Short mmCIF file of C-alpha atoms in Angstrom, two decimals:
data_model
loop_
_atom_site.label_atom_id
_atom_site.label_comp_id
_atom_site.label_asym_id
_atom_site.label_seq_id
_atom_site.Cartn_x
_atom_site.Cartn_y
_atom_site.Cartn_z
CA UNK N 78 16.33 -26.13 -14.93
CA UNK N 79 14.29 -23.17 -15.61
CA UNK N 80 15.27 -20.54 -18.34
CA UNK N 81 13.65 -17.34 -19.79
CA UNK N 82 15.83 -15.69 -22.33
CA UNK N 83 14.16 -12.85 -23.64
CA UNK N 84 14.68 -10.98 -27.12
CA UNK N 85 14.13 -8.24 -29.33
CA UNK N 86 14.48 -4.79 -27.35
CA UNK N 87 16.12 -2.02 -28.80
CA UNK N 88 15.94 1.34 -30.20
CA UNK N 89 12.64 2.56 -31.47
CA UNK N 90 11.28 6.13 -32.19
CA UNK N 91 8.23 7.24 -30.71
CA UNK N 92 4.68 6.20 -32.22
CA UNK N 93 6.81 2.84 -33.65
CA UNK N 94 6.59 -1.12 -32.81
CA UNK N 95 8.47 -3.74 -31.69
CA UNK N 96 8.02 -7.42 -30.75
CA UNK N 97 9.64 -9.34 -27.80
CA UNK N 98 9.98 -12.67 -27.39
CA UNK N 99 10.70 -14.66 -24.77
CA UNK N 100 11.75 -18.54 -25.13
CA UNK N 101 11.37 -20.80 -22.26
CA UNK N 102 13.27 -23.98 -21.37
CA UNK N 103 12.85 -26.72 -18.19
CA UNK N 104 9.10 -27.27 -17.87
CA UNK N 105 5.98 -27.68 -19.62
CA UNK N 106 5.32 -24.37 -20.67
CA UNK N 107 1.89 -24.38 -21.95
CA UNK N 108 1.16 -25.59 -18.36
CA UNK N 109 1.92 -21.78 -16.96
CA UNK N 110 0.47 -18.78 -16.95
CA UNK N 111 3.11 -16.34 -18.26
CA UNK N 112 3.45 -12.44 -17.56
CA UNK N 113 5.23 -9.56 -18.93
CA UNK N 114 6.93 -6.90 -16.39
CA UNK N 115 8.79 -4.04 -16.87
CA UNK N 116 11.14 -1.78 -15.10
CA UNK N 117 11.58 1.98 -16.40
CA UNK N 118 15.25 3.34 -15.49
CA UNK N 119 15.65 3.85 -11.80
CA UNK N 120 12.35 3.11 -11.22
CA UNK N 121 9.89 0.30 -9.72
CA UNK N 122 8.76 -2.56 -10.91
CA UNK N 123 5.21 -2.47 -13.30
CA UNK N 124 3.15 -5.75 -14.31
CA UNK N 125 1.99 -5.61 -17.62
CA UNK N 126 0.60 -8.50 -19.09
CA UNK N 127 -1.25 -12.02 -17.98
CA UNK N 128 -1.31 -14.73 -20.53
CA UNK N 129 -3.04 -17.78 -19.18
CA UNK N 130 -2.44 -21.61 -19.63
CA UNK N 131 -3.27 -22.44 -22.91
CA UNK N 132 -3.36 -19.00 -24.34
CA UNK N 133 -7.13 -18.50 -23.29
CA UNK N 134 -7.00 -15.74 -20.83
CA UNK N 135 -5.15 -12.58 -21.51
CA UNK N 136 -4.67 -9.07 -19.08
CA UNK N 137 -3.09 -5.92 -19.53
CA UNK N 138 -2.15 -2.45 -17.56
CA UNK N 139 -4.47 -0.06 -18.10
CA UNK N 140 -1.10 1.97 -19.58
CA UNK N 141 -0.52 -0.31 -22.38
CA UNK N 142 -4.49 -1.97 -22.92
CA UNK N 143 -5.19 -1.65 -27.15
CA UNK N 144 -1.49 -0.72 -27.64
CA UNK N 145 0.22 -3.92 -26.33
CA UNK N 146 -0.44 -7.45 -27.54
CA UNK N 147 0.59 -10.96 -25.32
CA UNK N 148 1.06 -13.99 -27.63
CA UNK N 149 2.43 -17.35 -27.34
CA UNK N 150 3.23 -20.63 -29.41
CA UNK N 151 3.47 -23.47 -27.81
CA UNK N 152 5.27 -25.25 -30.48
CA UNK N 153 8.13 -23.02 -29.81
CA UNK N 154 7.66 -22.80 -25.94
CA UNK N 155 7.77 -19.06 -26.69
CA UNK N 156 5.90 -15.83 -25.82
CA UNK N 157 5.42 -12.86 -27.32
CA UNK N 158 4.93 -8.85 -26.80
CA UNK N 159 3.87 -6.59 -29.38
CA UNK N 160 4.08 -3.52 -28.67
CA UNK N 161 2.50 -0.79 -31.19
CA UNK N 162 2.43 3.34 -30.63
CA UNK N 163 5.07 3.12 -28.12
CA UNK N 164 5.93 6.34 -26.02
CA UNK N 165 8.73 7.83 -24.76
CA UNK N 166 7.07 7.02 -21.24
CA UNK N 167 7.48 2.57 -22.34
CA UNK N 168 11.31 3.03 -22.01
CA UNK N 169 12.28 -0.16 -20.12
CA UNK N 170 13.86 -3.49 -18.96
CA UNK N 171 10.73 -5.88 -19.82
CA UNK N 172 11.21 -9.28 -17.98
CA UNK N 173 9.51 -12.17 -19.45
CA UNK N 174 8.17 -14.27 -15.98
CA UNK N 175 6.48 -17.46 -15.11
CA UNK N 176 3.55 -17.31 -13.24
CA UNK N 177 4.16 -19.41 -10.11
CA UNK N 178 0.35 -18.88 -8.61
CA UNK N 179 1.80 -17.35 -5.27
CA UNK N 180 4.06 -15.53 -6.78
CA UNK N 181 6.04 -15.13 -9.89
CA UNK N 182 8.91 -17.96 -9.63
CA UNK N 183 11.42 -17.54 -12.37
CA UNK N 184 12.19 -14.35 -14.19
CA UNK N 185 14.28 -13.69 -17.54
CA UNK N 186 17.16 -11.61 -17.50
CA UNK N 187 15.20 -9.03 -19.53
CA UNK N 188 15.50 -6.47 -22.33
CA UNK N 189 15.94 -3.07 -22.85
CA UNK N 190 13.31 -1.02 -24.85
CA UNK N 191 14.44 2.15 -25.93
CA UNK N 192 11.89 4.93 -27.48
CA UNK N 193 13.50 7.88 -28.63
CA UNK N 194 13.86 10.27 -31.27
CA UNK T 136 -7.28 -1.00 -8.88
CA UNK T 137 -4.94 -2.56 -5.83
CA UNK T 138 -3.11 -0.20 -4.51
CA UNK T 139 -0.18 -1.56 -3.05
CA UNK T 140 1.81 0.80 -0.10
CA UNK T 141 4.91 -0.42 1.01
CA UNK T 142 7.21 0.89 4.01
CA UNK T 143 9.45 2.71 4.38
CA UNK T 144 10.78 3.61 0.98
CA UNK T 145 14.80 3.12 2.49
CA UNK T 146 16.20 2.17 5.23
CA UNK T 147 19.82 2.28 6.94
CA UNK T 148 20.83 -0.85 8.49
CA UNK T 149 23.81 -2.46 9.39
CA UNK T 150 24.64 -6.25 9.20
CA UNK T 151 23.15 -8.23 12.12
CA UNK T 152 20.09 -5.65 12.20
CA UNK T 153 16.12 -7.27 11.85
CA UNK T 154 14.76 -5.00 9.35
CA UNK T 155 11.13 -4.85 9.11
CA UNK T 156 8.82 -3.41 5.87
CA UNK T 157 5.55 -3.58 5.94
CA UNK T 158 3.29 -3.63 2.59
CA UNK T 159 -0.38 -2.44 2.74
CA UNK T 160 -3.11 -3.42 0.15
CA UNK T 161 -6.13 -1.03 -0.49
CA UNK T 162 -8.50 -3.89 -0.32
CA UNK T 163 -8.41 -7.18 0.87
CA UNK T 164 -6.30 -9.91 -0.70
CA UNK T 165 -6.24 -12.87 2.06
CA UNK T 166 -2.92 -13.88 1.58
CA UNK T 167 -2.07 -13.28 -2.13
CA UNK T 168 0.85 -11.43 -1.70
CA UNK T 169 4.43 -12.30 -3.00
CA UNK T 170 8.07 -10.50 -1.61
CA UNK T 171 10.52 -10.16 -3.99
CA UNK T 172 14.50 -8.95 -3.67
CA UNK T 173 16.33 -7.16 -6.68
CA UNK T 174 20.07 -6.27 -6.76
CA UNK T 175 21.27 -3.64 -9.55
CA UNK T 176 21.64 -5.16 -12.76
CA UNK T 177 19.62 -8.27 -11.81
CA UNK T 178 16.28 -9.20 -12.34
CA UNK T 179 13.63 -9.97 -9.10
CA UNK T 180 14.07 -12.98 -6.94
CA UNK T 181 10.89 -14.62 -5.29
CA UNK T 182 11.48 -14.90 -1.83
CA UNK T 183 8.21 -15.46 -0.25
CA UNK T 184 4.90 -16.30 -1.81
CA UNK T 185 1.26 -16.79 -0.72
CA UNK T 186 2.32 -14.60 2.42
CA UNK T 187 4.53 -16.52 4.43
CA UNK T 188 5.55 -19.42 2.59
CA UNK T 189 9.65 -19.12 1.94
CA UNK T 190 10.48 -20.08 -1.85
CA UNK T 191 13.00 -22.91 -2.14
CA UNK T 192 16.51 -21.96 -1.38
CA UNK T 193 15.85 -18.61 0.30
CA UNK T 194 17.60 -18.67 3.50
CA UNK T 195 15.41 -18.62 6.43
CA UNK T 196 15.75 -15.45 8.12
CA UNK T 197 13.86 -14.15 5.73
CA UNK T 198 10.10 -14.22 6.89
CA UNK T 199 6.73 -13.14 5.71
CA UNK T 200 3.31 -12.17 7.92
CA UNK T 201 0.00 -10.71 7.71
CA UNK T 202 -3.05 -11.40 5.93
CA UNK T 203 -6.13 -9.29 4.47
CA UNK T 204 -4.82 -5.67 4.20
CA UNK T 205 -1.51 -5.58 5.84
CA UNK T 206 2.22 -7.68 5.25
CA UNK T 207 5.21 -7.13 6.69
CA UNK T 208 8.57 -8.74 4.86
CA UNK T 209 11.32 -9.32 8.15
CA UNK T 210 15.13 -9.97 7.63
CA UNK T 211 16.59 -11.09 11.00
CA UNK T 212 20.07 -10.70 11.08
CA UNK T 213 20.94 -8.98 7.89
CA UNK T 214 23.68 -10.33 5.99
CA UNK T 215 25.81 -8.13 3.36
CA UNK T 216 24.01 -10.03 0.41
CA UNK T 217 20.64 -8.33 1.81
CA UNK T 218 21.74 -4.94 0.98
CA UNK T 219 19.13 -4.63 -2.04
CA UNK T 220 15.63 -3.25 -2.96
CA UNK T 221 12.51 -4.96 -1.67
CA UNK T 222 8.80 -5.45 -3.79
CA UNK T 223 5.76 -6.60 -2.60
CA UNK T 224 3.25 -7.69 -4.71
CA UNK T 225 -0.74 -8.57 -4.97
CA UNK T 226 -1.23 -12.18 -6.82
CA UNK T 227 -4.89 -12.57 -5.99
CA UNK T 228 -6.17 -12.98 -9.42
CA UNK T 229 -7.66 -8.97 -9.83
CA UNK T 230 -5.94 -7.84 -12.54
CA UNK T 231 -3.25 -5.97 -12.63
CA UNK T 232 -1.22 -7.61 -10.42
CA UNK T 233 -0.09 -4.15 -8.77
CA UNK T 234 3.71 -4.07 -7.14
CA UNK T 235 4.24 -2.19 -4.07
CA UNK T 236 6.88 1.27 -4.57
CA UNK T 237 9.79 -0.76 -3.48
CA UNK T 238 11.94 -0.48 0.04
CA UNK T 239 15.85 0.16 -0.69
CA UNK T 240 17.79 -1.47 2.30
CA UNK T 241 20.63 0.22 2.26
CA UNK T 242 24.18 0.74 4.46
#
C-alpha cells in the first residue's frame, strides 16, 4: 500500500528556510518521478516541483526557480524541499505526490508552511 | 506556459443531477490531462488520467472526454459524496504542470 507522510512545515519568518521531507512506503520509489504541490489557504492547487526517476531531471515554478531546491535519497525512500528566502506569498499545505505519468496517483496528507512575522 | 481554464468556477446541483465542467488548455496537449476531486481538509484524489481513463476504484459515473485543447470532467447522477471541488490538470511533460482554477460543486 502506498504512503506519503510528509514533514517539517511550520512557522517561519519571512526571508527564512525550511526543509520538507517526504518519506514514501509501498513501491519502488526510485522507480517514480516525484513532485511537490502546494495549496495556499482557500486557494487552488499550484505544482511546484518535478524530480525525475533516479534524481536526474529536476523542474520548478517559475515562483519558486533559484529559491526552492527538490532532493531525494533513495536509501531512505525520501524526498526533499528546501525552501530558502521564503515569502509571505509561500504560505501553504505542500503535498508530497507520486508521479503516476497520466496523472499524479497518490498524494501525502501534506504540511502546513507558515511565513510570518 | 499552459494555461489551463476550467468551467464554471461553481456550480449548484442537486443529487441525481449530470454535472458537466469543461477544462480548456492554451495549447495543445493530446490527451495529457488528469481530473482530480478534493474535499476540505483532504488532499486531491486522481479520478481520471490520460483523458478518459477512470483510476482504479473511482466509481464509474464519473467520466472524462476531449482531446487537444478542450476536456470536459461529467458526473452522471451526483451522489452526496460528489459535493467537492474539481482540478484539471496538464501532464504532458512541458513543465510546469499547470492546474486548472478549480470548479466547486456545490448544494
Amino acid at each position: 500500500q502506498v504512503h506519503l507522510v510528509e514533514s517539517g512545515g511550520g512557522v517561519v519568518q519571512p526571508g527564512g528556510s525550511l526543509r520538507l521531507s517526504c518519506e514514501a512506503s509501498g513501491f519502488s520509489f526510485s522507480a517514480y518521478g516525484m513532485h511537490w504541490v502546494r495549496q495556499a489557504p482557500g486557494k487552488g492547487l499550484e505544482w511546484m516541483a518535478y524530480l525525475g526517476p533516479g534524481g536526474g531531471e529536476k523542474y520548478y515554478a517559475d515562483s519558486v526557480k533559484g529559491r526552492f531546491t527538490i532532493s531525494s535519497d533513495n536509501s531512505r525512500n525520501s524526498l526533499y524541499l528546501q525552501m530558502n528566502t521564503l515569502r509571505r506569498a509561500d504560505t501553504a499545505v505542500y503535498y508530497c505526490v507520486r508521479d503516476g505519468l497520466g496523472g499524479s496517483d497518490y498524494w501525502g496528507q501534506g504540511t502546513l508552511v507558515t511565513v510570518s512575522a | 506556459d499552459f494555461q489551463m481554464t476550467q468551467s464554471p468556477s461553481s456550480v449548484s446541483a442537486s443529487v441525481g443531477d449530470r454535472v458537466t465542467i469543461t477544462c480548456r488548455a492554451s495549447q495543445h496537449i493530446n490527451n495529457w490531462l488528469a481530473w482530480y476531486q478534493q474535499k476540505p481538509g483532504s488532499a486531491p484524489k486522481l479520478l481520471i488520467h490520460d483523458a478518459f481513463s477512470l483510476q482504479t476504484g473511482v466509481p464509474s459515473r464519473f467520466s472524462g472526454s476531449g482531446s487537444g485543447t478542450e476536456f470536459r470532467l461529467t458526473i452522471s447522477g451526483l451522489q452526496p459524496e460528489d459535493f467537492a471541488t474539481y482540478y484539471c490538470q496538464q501532464v504532458n511533460r512541458f513543465f510546469p504542470l499547470t492546474f486548472g482554477g478549480g470548479t466547486r460543486v456545490e448544494v
